[in-house]
Coordinates of C-alpha atoms in Angstrom, one line a residue:
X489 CA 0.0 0.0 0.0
X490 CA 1.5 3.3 -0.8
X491 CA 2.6 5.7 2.1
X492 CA 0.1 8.1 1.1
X493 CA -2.8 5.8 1.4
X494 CA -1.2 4.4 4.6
X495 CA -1.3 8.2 6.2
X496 CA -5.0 8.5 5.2
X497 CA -6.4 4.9 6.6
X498 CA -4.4 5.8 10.0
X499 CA -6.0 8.6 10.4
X500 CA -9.5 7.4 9.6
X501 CA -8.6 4.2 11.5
X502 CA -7.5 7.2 14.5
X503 CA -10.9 9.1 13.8
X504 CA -12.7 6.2 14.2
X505 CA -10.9 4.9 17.3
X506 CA -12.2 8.4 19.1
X507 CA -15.8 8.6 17.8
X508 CA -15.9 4.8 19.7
X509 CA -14.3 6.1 22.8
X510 CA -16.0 9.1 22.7
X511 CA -19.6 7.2 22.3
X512 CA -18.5 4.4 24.9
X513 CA -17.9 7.6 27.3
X514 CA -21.1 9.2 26.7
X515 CA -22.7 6.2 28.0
X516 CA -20.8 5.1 30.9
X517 CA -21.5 8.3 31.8
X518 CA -25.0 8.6 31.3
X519 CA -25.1 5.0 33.4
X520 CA -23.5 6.5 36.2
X521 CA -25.4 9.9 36.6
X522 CA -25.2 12.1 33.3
X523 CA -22.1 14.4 32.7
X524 CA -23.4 18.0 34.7
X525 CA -21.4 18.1 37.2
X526 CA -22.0 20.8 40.4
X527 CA -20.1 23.5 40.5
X528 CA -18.1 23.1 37.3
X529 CA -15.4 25.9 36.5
X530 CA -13.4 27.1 33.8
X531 CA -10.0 27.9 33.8
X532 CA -8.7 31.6 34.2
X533 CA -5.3 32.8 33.7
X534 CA -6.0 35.4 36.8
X535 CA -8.4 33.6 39.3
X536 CA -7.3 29.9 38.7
X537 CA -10.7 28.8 38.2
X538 CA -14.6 31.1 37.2
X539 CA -17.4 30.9 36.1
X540 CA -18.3 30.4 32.0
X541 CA -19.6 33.7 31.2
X542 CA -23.4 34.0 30.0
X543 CA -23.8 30.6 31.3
X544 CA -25.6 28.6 34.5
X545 CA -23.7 27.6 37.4
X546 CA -25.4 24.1 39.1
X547 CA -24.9 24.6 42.7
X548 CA -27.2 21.7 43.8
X549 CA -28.5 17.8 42.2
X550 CA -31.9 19.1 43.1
X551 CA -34.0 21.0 41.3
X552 CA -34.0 24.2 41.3
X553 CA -30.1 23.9 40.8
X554 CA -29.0 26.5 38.2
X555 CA -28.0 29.8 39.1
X556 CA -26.9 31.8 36.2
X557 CA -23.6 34.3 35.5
X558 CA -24.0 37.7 33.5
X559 CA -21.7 38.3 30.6
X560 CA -18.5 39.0 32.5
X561 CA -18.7 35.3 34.5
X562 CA -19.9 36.6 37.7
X563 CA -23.4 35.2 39.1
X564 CA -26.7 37.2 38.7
X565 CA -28.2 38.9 41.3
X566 CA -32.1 40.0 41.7
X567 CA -33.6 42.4 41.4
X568 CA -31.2 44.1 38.1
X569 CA -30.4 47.3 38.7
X570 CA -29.3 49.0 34.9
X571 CA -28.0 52.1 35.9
X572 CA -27.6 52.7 39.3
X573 CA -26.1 55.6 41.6
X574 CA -23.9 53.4 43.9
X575 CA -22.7 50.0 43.4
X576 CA -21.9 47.8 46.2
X577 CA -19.4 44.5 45.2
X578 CA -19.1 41.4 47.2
X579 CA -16.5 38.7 46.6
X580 CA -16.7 35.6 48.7
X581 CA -17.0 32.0 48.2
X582 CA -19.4 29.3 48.3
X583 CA -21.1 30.3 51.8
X584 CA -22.1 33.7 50.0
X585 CA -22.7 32.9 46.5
X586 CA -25.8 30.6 46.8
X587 CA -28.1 28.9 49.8
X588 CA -28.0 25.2 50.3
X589 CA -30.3 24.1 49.9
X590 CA -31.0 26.3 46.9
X591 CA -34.3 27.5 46.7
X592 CA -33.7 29.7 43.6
X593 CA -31.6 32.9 42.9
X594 CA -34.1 35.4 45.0
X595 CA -32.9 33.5 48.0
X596 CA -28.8 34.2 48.0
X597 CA -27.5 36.2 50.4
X598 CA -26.7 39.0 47.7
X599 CA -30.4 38.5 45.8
X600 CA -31.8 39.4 49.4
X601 CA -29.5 42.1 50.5
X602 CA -30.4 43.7 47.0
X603 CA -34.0 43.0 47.9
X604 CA -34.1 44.6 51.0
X605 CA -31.5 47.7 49.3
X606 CA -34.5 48.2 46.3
X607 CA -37.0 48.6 48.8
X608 CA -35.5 51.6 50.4
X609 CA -32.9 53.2 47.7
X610 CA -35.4 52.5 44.6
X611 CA -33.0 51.9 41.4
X612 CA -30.0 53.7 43.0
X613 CA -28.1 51.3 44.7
X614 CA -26.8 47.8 43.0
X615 CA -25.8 44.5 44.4
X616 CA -22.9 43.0 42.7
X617 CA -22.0 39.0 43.6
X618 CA -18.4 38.0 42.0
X619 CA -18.4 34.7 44.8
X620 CA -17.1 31.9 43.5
X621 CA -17.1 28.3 45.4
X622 CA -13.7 27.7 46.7
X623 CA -12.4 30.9 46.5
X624 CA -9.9 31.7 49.0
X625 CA -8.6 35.7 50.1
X626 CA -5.8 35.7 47.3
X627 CA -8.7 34.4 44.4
X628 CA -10.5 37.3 45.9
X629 CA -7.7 39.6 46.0
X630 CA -7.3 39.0 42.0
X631 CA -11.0 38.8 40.9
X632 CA -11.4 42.2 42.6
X633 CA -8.5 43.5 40.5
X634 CA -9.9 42.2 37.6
X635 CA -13.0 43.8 37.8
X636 CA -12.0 47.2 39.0
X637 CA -9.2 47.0 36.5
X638 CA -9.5 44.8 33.3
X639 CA -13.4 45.2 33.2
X640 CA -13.4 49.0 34.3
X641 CA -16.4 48.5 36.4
X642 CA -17.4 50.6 39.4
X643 CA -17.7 49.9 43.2
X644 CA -18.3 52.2 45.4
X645 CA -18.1 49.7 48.6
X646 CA -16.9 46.2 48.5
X647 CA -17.3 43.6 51.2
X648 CA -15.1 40.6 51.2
X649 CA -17.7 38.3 53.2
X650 CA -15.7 35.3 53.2
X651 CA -12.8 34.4 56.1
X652 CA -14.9 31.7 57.3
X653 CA -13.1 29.5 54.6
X654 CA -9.3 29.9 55.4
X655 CA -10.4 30.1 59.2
X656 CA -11.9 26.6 58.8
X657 CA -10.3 24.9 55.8
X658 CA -6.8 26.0 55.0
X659 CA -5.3 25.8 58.6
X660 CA -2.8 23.4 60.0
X661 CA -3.0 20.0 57.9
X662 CA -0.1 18.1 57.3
X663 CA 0.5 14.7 55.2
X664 CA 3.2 13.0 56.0
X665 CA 4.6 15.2 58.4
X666 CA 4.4 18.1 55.8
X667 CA 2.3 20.8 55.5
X668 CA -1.0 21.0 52.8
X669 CA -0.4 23.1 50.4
X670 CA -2.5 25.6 50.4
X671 CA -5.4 25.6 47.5
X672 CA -3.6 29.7 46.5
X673 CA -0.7 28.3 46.0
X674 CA -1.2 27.1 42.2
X675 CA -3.0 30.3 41.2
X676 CA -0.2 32.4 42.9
X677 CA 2.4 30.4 41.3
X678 CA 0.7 30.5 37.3
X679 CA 0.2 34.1 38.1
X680 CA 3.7 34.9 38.9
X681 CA 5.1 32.9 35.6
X682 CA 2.6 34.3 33.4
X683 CA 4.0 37.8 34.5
X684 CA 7.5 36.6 33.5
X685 CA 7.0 35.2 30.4
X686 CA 7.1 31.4 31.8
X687 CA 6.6 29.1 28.5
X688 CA 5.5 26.6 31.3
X689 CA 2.0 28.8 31.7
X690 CA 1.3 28.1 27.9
X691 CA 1.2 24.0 28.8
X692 CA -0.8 24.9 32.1
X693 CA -3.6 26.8 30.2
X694 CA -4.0 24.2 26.9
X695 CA -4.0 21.5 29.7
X696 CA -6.6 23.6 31.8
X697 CA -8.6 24.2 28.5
X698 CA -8.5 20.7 28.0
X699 CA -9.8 20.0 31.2
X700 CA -12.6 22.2 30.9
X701 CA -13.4 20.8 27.5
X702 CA -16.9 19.0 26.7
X703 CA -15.4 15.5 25.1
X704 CA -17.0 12.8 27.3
X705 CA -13.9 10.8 27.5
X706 CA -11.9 13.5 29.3
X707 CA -14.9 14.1 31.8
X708 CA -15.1 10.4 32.2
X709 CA -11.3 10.4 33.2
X710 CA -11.9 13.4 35.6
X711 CA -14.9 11.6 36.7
X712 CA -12.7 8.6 37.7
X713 CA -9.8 10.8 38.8
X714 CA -11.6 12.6 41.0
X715 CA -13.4 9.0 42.4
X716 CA -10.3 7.8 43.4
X717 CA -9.2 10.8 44.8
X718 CA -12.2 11.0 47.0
X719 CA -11.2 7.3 47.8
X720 CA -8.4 7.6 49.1
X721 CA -9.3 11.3 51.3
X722 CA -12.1 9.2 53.2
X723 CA -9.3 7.7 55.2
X724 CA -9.2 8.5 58.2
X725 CA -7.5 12.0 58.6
X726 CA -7.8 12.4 62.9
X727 CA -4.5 12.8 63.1
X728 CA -4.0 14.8 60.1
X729 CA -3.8 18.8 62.4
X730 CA -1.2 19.4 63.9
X731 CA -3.2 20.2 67.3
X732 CA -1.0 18.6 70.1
X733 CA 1.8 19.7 72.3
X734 CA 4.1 18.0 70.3
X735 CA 3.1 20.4 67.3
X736 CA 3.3 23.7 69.3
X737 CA 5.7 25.1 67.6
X738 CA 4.9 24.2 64.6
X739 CA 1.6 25.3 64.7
X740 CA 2.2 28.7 66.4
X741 CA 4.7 29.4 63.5
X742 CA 2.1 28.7 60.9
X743 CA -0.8 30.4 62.4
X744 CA 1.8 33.4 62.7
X745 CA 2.3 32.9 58.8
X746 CA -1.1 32.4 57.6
X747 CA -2.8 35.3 59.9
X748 CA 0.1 37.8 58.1
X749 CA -0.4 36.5 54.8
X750 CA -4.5 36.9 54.9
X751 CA -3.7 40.2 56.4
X752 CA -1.7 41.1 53.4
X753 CA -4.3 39.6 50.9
X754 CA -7.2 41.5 52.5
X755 CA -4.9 45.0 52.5
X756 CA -4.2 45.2 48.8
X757 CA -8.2 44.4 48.5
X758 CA -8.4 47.5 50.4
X759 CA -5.4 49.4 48.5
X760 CA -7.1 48.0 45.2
X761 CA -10.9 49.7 46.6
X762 CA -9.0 53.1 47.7
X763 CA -7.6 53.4 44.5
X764 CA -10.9 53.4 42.8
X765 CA -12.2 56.0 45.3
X766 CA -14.0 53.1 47.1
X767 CA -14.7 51.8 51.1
X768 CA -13.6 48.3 51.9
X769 CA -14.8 46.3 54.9
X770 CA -13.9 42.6 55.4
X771 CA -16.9 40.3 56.8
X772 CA -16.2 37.6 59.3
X773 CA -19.0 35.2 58.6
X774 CA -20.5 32.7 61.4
X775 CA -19.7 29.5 61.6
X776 CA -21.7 26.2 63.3
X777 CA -18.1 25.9 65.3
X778 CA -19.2 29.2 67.1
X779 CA -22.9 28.6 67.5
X780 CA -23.6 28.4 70.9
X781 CA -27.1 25.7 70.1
X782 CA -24.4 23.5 68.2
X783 CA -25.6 19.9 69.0
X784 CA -23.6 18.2 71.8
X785 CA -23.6 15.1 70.3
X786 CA -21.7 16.3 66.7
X787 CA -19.1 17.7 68.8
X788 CA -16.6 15.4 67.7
X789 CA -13.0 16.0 68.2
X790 CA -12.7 17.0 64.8
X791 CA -15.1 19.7 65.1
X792 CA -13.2 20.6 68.2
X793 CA -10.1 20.9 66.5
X794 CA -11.3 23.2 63.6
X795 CA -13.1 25.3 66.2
X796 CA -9.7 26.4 67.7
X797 CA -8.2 27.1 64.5
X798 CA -10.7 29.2 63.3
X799 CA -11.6 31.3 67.0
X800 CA -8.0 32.3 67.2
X801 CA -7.2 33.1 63.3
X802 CA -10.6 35.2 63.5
X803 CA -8.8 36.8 66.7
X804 CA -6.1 37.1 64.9
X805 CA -7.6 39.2 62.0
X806 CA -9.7 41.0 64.1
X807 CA -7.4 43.1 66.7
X808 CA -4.5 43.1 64.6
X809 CA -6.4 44.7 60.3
X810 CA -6.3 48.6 61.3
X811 CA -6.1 49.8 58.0
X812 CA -9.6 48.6 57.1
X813 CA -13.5 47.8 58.5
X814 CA -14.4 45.0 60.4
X815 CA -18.2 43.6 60.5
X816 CA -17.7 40.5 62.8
X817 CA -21.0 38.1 62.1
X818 CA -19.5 35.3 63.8
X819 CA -22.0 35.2 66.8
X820 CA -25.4 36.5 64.7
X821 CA -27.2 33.1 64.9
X822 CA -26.5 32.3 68.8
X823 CA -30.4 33.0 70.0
X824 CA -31.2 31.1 67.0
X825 CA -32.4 27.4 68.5
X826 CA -31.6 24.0 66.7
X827 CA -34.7 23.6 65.7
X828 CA -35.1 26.6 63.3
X829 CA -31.3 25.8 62.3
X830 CA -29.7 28.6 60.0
X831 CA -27.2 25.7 58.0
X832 CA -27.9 23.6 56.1
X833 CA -27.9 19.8 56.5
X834 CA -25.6 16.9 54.1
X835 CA -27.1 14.3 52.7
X836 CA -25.9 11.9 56.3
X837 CA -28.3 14.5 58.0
X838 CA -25.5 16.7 59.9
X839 CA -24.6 20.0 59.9
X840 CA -22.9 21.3 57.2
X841 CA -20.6 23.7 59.3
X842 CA -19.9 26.5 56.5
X843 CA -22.7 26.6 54.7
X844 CA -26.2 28.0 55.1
X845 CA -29.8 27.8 54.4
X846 CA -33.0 30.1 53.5
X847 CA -32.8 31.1 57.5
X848 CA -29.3 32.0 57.7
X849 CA -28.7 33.5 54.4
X850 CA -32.3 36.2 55.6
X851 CA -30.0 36.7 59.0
X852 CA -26.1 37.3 57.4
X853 CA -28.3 39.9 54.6
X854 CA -30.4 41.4 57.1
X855 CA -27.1 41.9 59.0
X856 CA -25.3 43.2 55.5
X857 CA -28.4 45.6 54.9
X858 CA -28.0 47.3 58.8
X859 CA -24.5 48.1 58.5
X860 CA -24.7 49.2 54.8
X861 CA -27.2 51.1 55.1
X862 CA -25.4 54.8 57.1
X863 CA -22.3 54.1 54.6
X864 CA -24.5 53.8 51.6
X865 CA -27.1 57.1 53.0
X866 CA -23.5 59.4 53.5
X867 CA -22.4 58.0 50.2
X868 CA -25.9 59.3 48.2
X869 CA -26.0 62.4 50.0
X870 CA -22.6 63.4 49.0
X871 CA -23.0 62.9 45.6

């Protein structure tokens, strides 16, 4: 056969290899729950991971489960205000962006404070939601930048309202006698080689791209990635903070780190909002670990364990950030008892210690709206 003809019918042969693979995909997937996944993300050269733009983000398996992003990625927020006199911009994570469980978009923390904001201020005043689920002070730190300074947009006040997640999840764990890296840590890095010209960042994003593509065979691999991944994270981890005596030093020197470097994230949010002639306050958000009604019996020692972590780094934050406002929510929901619950539940029936429900999210925006309101009143008047 000549080489010519050889080329061709390998390449058909190869086409006709992926179309199987690609069908054979589509329905092992199908078998084992469909391809949407919750909480999907694209890749993003600035943030690590966002929103698609103009698209739905599915925050829950149940219906309603969609919540949908505006044209620049970030999630919609009710009532739209078009052309408003003030804007106020939030940036959080997944305990902001949407309830669990989701009851629709009216009922997000930043749908309600905008609610309760259109009720008294008319079309003036405009909520603005760039949360994103896993989003940690430094994802913040750079989706802030880019809006303010890519997109050009205005914000007149912005309230980090997040804290809750490094205080609770990016601590003191250690595998193997080494410290977790800390989820900022990739984004820092591909941020810092992309502003040197690192070829390496062209591999990350066509990987990342990849990733984020719709062929059923790669989600089918991520799918069974991410299975064993899980697999191998359900063992037992009791051990895994570095919470005795033994660890002392070790852990006074990290909390030292980690309190300076969130300090640092959450000042050039603020140098970022000064520079665009706008107030910045940073939101400590409550957590079940501070709840005074906490049920006895979930107190297990891991519970314990985070509890400490998170009550001295919020200590930490709190008497030591002078250069910017503090709203400290951390003890709104203790007259609130178990049985009218403001979190939400997993699927095992227990508290779900970060997130909340239709009852918390009404609380943390009625909260918002009260000390908004004489910042956003000066801020109209002056105008």
């Amino acid at each position: 056969m000549p080489l010519k003809k050889k080329i061709i019918f390998s390449c058909i042969l190869f086409l006709f290899g992926l179309i199987i693979l690609e069908l054979t995909s589509l329905v092992v997937l199908s078998i084992f729950g469909g391809t949407q996944e919750i909480d999907k993300h694209i890749f993003h050269n600035l943030r690590h991971h966002a929103h698609e733009k103009n698209g739905v983000v599915r925050v829950s398996r149940e219906e309603p489960n969609l919540l949908p992003t505006d044209e620049y990625g970030y999630t919609k927020v009710l009532p739209q205000i078009k052309k408003p006199d003030l804007t106020v911009v939030l940036t959080g994570s997944s305990s902001l962006r949407s309830q669990n469980p989701f009851t629709g978009i009216e009922g997000t923390i930043p749908s309600r404070l905008q609610n309760k904001l259109y009720k008294r201020f008319g079309n003036r005043v405009r909520v603005r939601s760039l949360a994103t689920a896993g989003y940690t002070s430094f994802h913040e730190m750079m989706t802030l930048y880019e809006y303010t300074e890519r997109y050009q947009l205005s914000a007149d006040i912005v309230l980090s309202v997040n804290g809750i997640y490094v205080g609770n999840s990016m601590l003191t764990r250690f595998k193997k006698g080494k410290l977790h890296k800390i989820q900022d840590a990739r984004a820092a890095k591909f941020y810092n080689d992309l502003t040197k010209g690192k070829a390496s960042t062209i591999f990350t994003s066509i990987s990342q791209y990849l990733l984020n593509s719709k062929l059923n065979t790669i989600q089918l691999l991520i799918r069974i990635s991410k299975a064993m991944q899980e697999k191998n994270e359900n063992v037992s981890n009791e051990d895994s903070y570095i919470y005795g005596k033994e660890h002392e030093e070790k852990r006074e020197a990290l909390y030292s780190a980690l309190v300076k470097r969130e300090r640092m994230n959450y000042k050039i949010m603020h140098e970022i909002a000064k520079a665009n002639n706008s107030d910045f306050i940073l939101v400590l958000l409550p957590a079940a670990y501070s709840w005074t009604n906490f049920p006895r019996e979930e107190m297990n020692s891991e519970y314990k364990k985070r509890e400490y972590y998170r009550s001295r780094f919020y200590q930490g934050i709190d008497q030591n950030s002078l250069d910017y406002s503090i709203a400290n929510l951390e003890n709104i929901f203790d007259d609130v008892p178990v049985d009218l619950s403001p979190y939400s539940k997993d699927d095992s029936g227990k508290f779900d210690l970060t997130h909340y429900n239709d009852k918390g999210a009404e609380i943390i925006a009625q909260n918002l709206y009260e000390k908004l309101i004489p910042l956003i009143e000066k801020k109209l008047n002056s105008n």
